[in-house]
mmCIF file of C-alpha atoms in Angstrom:
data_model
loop_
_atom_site.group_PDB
_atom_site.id
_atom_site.type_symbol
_atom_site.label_atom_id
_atom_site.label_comp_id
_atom_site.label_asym_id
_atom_site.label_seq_id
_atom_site.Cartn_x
_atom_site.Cartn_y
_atom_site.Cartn_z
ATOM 1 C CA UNK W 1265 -68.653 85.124 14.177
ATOM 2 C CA UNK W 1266 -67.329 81.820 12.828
ATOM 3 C CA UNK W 1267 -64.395 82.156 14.754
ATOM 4 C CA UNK W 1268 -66.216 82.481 17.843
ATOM 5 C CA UNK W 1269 -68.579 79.422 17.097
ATOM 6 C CA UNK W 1270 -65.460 77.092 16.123
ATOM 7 C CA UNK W 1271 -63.926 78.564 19.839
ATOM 8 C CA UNK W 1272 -67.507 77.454 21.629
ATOM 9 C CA UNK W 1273 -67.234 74.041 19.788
ATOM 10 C CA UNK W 1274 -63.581 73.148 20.585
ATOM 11 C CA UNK W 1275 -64.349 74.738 24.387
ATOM 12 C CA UNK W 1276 -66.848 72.128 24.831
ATOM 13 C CA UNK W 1277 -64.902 69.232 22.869
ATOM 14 C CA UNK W 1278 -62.695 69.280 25.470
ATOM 15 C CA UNK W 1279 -64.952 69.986 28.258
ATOM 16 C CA UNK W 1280 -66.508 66.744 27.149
ATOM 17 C CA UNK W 1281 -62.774 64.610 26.681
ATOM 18 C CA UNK W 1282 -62.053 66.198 30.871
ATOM 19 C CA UNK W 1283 -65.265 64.890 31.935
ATOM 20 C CA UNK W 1284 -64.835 61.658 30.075
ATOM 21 C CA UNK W 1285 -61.656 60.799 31.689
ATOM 22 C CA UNK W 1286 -62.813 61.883 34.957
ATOM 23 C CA UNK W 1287 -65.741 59.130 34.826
ATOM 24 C CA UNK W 1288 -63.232 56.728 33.360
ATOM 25 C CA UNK W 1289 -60.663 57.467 36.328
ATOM 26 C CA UNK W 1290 -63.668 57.386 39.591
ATOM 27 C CA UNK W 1291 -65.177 54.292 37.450
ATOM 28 C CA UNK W 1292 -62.038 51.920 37.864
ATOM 29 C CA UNK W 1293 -61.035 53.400 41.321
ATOM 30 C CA UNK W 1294 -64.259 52.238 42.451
ATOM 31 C CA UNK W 1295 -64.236 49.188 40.750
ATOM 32 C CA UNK W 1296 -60.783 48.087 42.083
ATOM 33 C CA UNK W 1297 -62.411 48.732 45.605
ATOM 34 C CA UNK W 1298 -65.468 46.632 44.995
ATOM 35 C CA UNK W 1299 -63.475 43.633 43.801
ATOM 36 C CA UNK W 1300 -60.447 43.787 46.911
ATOM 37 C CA UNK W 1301 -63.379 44.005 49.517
ATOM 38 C CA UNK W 1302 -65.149 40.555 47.585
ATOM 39 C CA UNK W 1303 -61.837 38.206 47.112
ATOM 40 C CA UNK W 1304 -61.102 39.121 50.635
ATOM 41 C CA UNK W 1305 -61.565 36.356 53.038
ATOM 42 C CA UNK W 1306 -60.788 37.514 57.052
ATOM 43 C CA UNK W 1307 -61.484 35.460 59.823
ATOM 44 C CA UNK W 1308 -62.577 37.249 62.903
ATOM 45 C CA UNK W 1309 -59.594 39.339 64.454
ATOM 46 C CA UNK W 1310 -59.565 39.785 68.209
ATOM 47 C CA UNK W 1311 -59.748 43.387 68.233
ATOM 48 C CA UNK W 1312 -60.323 44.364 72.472
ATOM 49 C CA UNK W 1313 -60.241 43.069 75.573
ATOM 50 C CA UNK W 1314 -63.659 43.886 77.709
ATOM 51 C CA UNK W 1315 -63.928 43.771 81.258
ATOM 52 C CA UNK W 1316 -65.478 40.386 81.809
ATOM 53 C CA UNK W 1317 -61.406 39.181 80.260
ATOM 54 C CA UNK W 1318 -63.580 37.973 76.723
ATOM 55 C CA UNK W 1319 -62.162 39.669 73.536
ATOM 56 C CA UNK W 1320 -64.559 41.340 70.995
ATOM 57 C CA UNK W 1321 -64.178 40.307 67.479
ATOM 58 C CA UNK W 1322 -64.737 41.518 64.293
ATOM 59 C CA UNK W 1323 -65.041 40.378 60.673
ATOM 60 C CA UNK W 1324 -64.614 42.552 57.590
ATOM 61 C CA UNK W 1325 -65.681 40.619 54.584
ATOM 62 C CA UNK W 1326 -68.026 40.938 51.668
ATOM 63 C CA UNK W 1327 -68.692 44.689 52.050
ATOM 64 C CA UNK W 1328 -70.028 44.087 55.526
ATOM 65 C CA UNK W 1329 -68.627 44.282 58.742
ATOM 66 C CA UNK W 1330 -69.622 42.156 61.966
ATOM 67 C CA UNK W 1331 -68.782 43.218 65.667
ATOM 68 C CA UNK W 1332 -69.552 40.810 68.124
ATOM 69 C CA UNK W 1333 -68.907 41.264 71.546
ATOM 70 C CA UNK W 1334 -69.525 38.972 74.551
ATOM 71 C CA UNK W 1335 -71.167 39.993 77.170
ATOM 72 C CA UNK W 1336 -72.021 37.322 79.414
ATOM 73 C CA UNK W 1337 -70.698 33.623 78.794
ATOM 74 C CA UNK W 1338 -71.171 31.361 81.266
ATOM 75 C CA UNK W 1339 -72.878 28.539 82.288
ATOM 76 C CA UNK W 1340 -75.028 29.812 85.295
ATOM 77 C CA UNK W 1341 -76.745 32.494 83.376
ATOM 78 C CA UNK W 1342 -78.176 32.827 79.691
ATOM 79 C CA UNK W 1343 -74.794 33.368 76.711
ATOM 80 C CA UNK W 1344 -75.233 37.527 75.266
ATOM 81 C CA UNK W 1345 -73.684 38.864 72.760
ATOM 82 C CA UNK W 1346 -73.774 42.439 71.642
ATOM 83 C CA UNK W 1347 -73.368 42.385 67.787
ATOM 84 C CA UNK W 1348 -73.302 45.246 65.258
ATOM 85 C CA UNK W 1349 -73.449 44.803 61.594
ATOM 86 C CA UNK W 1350 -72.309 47.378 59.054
ATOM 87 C CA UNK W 1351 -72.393 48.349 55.470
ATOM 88 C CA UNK W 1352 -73.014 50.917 52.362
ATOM 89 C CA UNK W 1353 -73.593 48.077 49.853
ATOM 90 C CA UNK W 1354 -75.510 44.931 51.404
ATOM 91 C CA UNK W 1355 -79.213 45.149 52.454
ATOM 92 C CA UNK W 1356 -78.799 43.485 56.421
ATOM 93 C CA UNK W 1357 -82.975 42.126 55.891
ATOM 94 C CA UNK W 1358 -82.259 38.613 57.978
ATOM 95 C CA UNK W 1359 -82.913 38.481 61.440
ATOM 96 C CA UNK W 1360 -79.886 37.611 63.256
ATOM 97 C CA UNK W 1361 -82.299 35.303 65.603
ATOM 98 C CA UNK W 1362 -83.084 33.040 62.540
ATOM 99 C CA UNK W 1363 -79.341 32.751 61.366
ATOM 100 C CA UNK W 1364 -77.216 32.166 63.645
ATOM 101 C CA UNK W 1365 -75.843 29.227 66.175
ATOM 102 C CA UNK W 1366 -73.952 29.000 69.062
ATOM 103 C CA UNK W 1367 -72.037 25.881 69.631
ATOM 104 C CA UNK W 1368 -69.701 24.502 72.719
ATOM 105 C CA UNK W 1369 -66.521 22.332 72.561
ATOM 106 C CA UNK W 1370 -68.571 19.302 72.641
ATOM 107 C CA UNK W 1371 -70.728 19.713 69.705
ATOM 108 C CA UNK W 1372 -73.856 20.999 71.319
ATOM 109 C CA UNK W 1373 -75.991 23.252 69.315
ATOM 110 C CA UNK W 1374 -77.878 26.437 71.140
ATOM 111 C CA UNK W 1375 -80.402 28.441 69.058
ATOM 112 C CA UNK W 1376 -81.073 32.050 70.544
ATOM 113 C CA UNK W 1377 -83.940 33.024 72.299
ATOM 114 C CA UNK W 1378 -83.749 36.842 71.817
ATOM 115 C CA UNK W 1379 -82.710 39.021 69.276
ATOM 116 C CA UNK W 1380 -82.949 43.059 70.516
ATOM 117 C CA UNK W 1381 -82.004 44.710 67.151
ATOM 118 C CA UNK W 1382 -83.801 45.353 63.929
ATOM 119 C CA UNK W 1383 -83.331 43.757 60.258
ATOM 120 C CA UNK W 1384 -83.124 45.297 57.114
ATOM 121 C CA UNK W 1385 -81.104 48.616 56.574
ATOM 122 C CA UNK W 1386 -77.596 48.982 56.534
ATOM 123 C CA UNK W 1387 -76.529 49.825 60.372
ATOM 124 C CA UNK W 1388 -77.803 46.798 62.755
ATOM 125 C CA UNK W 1389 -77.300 46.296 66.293
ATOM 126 C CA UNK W 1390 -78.468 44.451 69.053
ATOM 127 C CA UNK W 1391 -78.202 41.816 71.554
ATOM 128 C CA UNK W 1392 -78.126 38.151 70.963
ATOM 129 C CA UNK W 1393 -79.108 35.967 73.719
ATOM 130 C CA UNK W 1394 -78.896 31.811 73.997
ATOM 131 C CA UNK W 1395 -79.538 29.530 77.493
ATOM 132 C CA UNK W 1396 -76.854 28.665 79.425
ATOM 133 C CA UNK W 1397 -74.820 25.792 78.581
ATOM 134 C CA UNK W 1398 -72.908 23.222 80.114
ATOM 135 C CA UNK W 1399 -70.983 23.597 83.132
ATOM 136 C CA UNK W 1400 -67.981 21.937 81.595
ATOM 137 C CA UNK W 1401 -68.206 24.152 78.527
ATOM 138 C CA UNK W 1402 -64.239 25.181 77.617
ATOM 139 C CA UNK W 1403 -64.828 26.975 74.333
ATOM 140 C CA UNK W 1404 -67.635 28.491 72.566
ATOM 141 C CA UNK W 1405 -68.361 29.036 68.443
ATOM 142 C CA UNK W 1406 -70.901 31.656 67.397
ATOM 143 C CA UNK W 1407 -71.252 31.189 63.993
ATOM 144 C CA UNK W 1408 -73.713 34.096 61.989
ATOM 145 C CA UNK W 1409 -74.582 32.214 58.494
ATOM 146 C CA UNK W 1410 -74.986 34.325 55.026
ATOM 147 C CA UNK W 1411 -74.796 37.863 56.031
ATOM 148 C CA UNK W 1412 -73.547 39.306 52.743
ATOM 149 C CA UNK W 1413 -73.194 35.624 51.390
ATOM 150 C CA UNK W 1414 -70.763 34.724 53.728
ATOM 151 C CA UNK W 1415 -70.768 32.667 57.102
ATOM 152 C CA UNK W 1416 -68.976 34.408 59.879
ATOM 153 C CA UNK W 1417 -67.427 32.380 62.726
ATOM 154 C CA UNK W 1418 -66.416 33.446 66.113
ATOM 155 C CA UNK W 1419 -64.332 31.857 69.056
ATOM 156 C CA UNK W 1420 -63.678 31.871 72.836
ATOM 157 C CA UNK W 1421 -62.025 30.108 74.842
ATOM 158 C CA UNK W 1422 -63.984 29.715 78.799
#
């Protein structure tokens, strides 16, 4: 009987040292993750051409992920961009209407008129719309401020 109880006690001695290590093991693989994703500082990579010859973009810093594509840039008709946001970690609760700009080559500032998507959650997407500007416009800079406490910038050439 003794024997048996000493056998139950070292069973779970070790059952506890496995599960130990185990949490020890996941617990620094995951924080090794967390801190690569925060010290890493992207700028937006060109990632595909789309039909109208502008090149989506997208950003991958701060545990969130930006998309922005253009869909109409021109000066005859209002700027649109689709954008989609994405993340496991960062509440997305700011509406992309309130924090972001779109400037031209010569320093003039567009707020947008329209936001489609949502806020708050963790998937976002929508369209971002701003008038038309210049006709003599030759490059464009969307820039989306604090979305996982960093400011994401975006270029085109027209």
């Amino acid at each position: 009987m003794k024997n048996n109880k000493n056998i139950i006690i070292l069973s779970l001695v070790v059952l506890g040292v496995a599960i130990g290590f185990g949490v020890f093991v996941i617990g620094k693989n995951n924080q090794k993750g967390a801190t690569d994703i925060q010290t890493s500082s992207q700028p937006a990579q060109q990632v595909q051409t789309i039909n109208n010859g502008y090149k989506k973009q997208q950003n991958q810093d701060a545990e969130v992920t930006v998309e922005v594509t253009p869909l109409k840039l021109s000066s005859k008709e209002n700027a649109e961009f689709a954008i989609v946001l994405n993340t496991h970690s960062v509440n997305l609760d700011k509406s992309l209407k309130e924090i972001t700009v779109l400037e031209d080559d010569k320093g003039n500032i567009y707020n947008p008129i329209s936001w489609s998507g949502g806020t708050g959650g963790h998937h976002i997407e929508g369209n971002l719309v701003f008038l038309p500007f210049s006709n003599k416009t030759k490059s464009v800079k969307l820039t989306i401020k604090q979305i996982g406490r960093v400011d994401r910038i975006f270029k085109w050439n027209l």
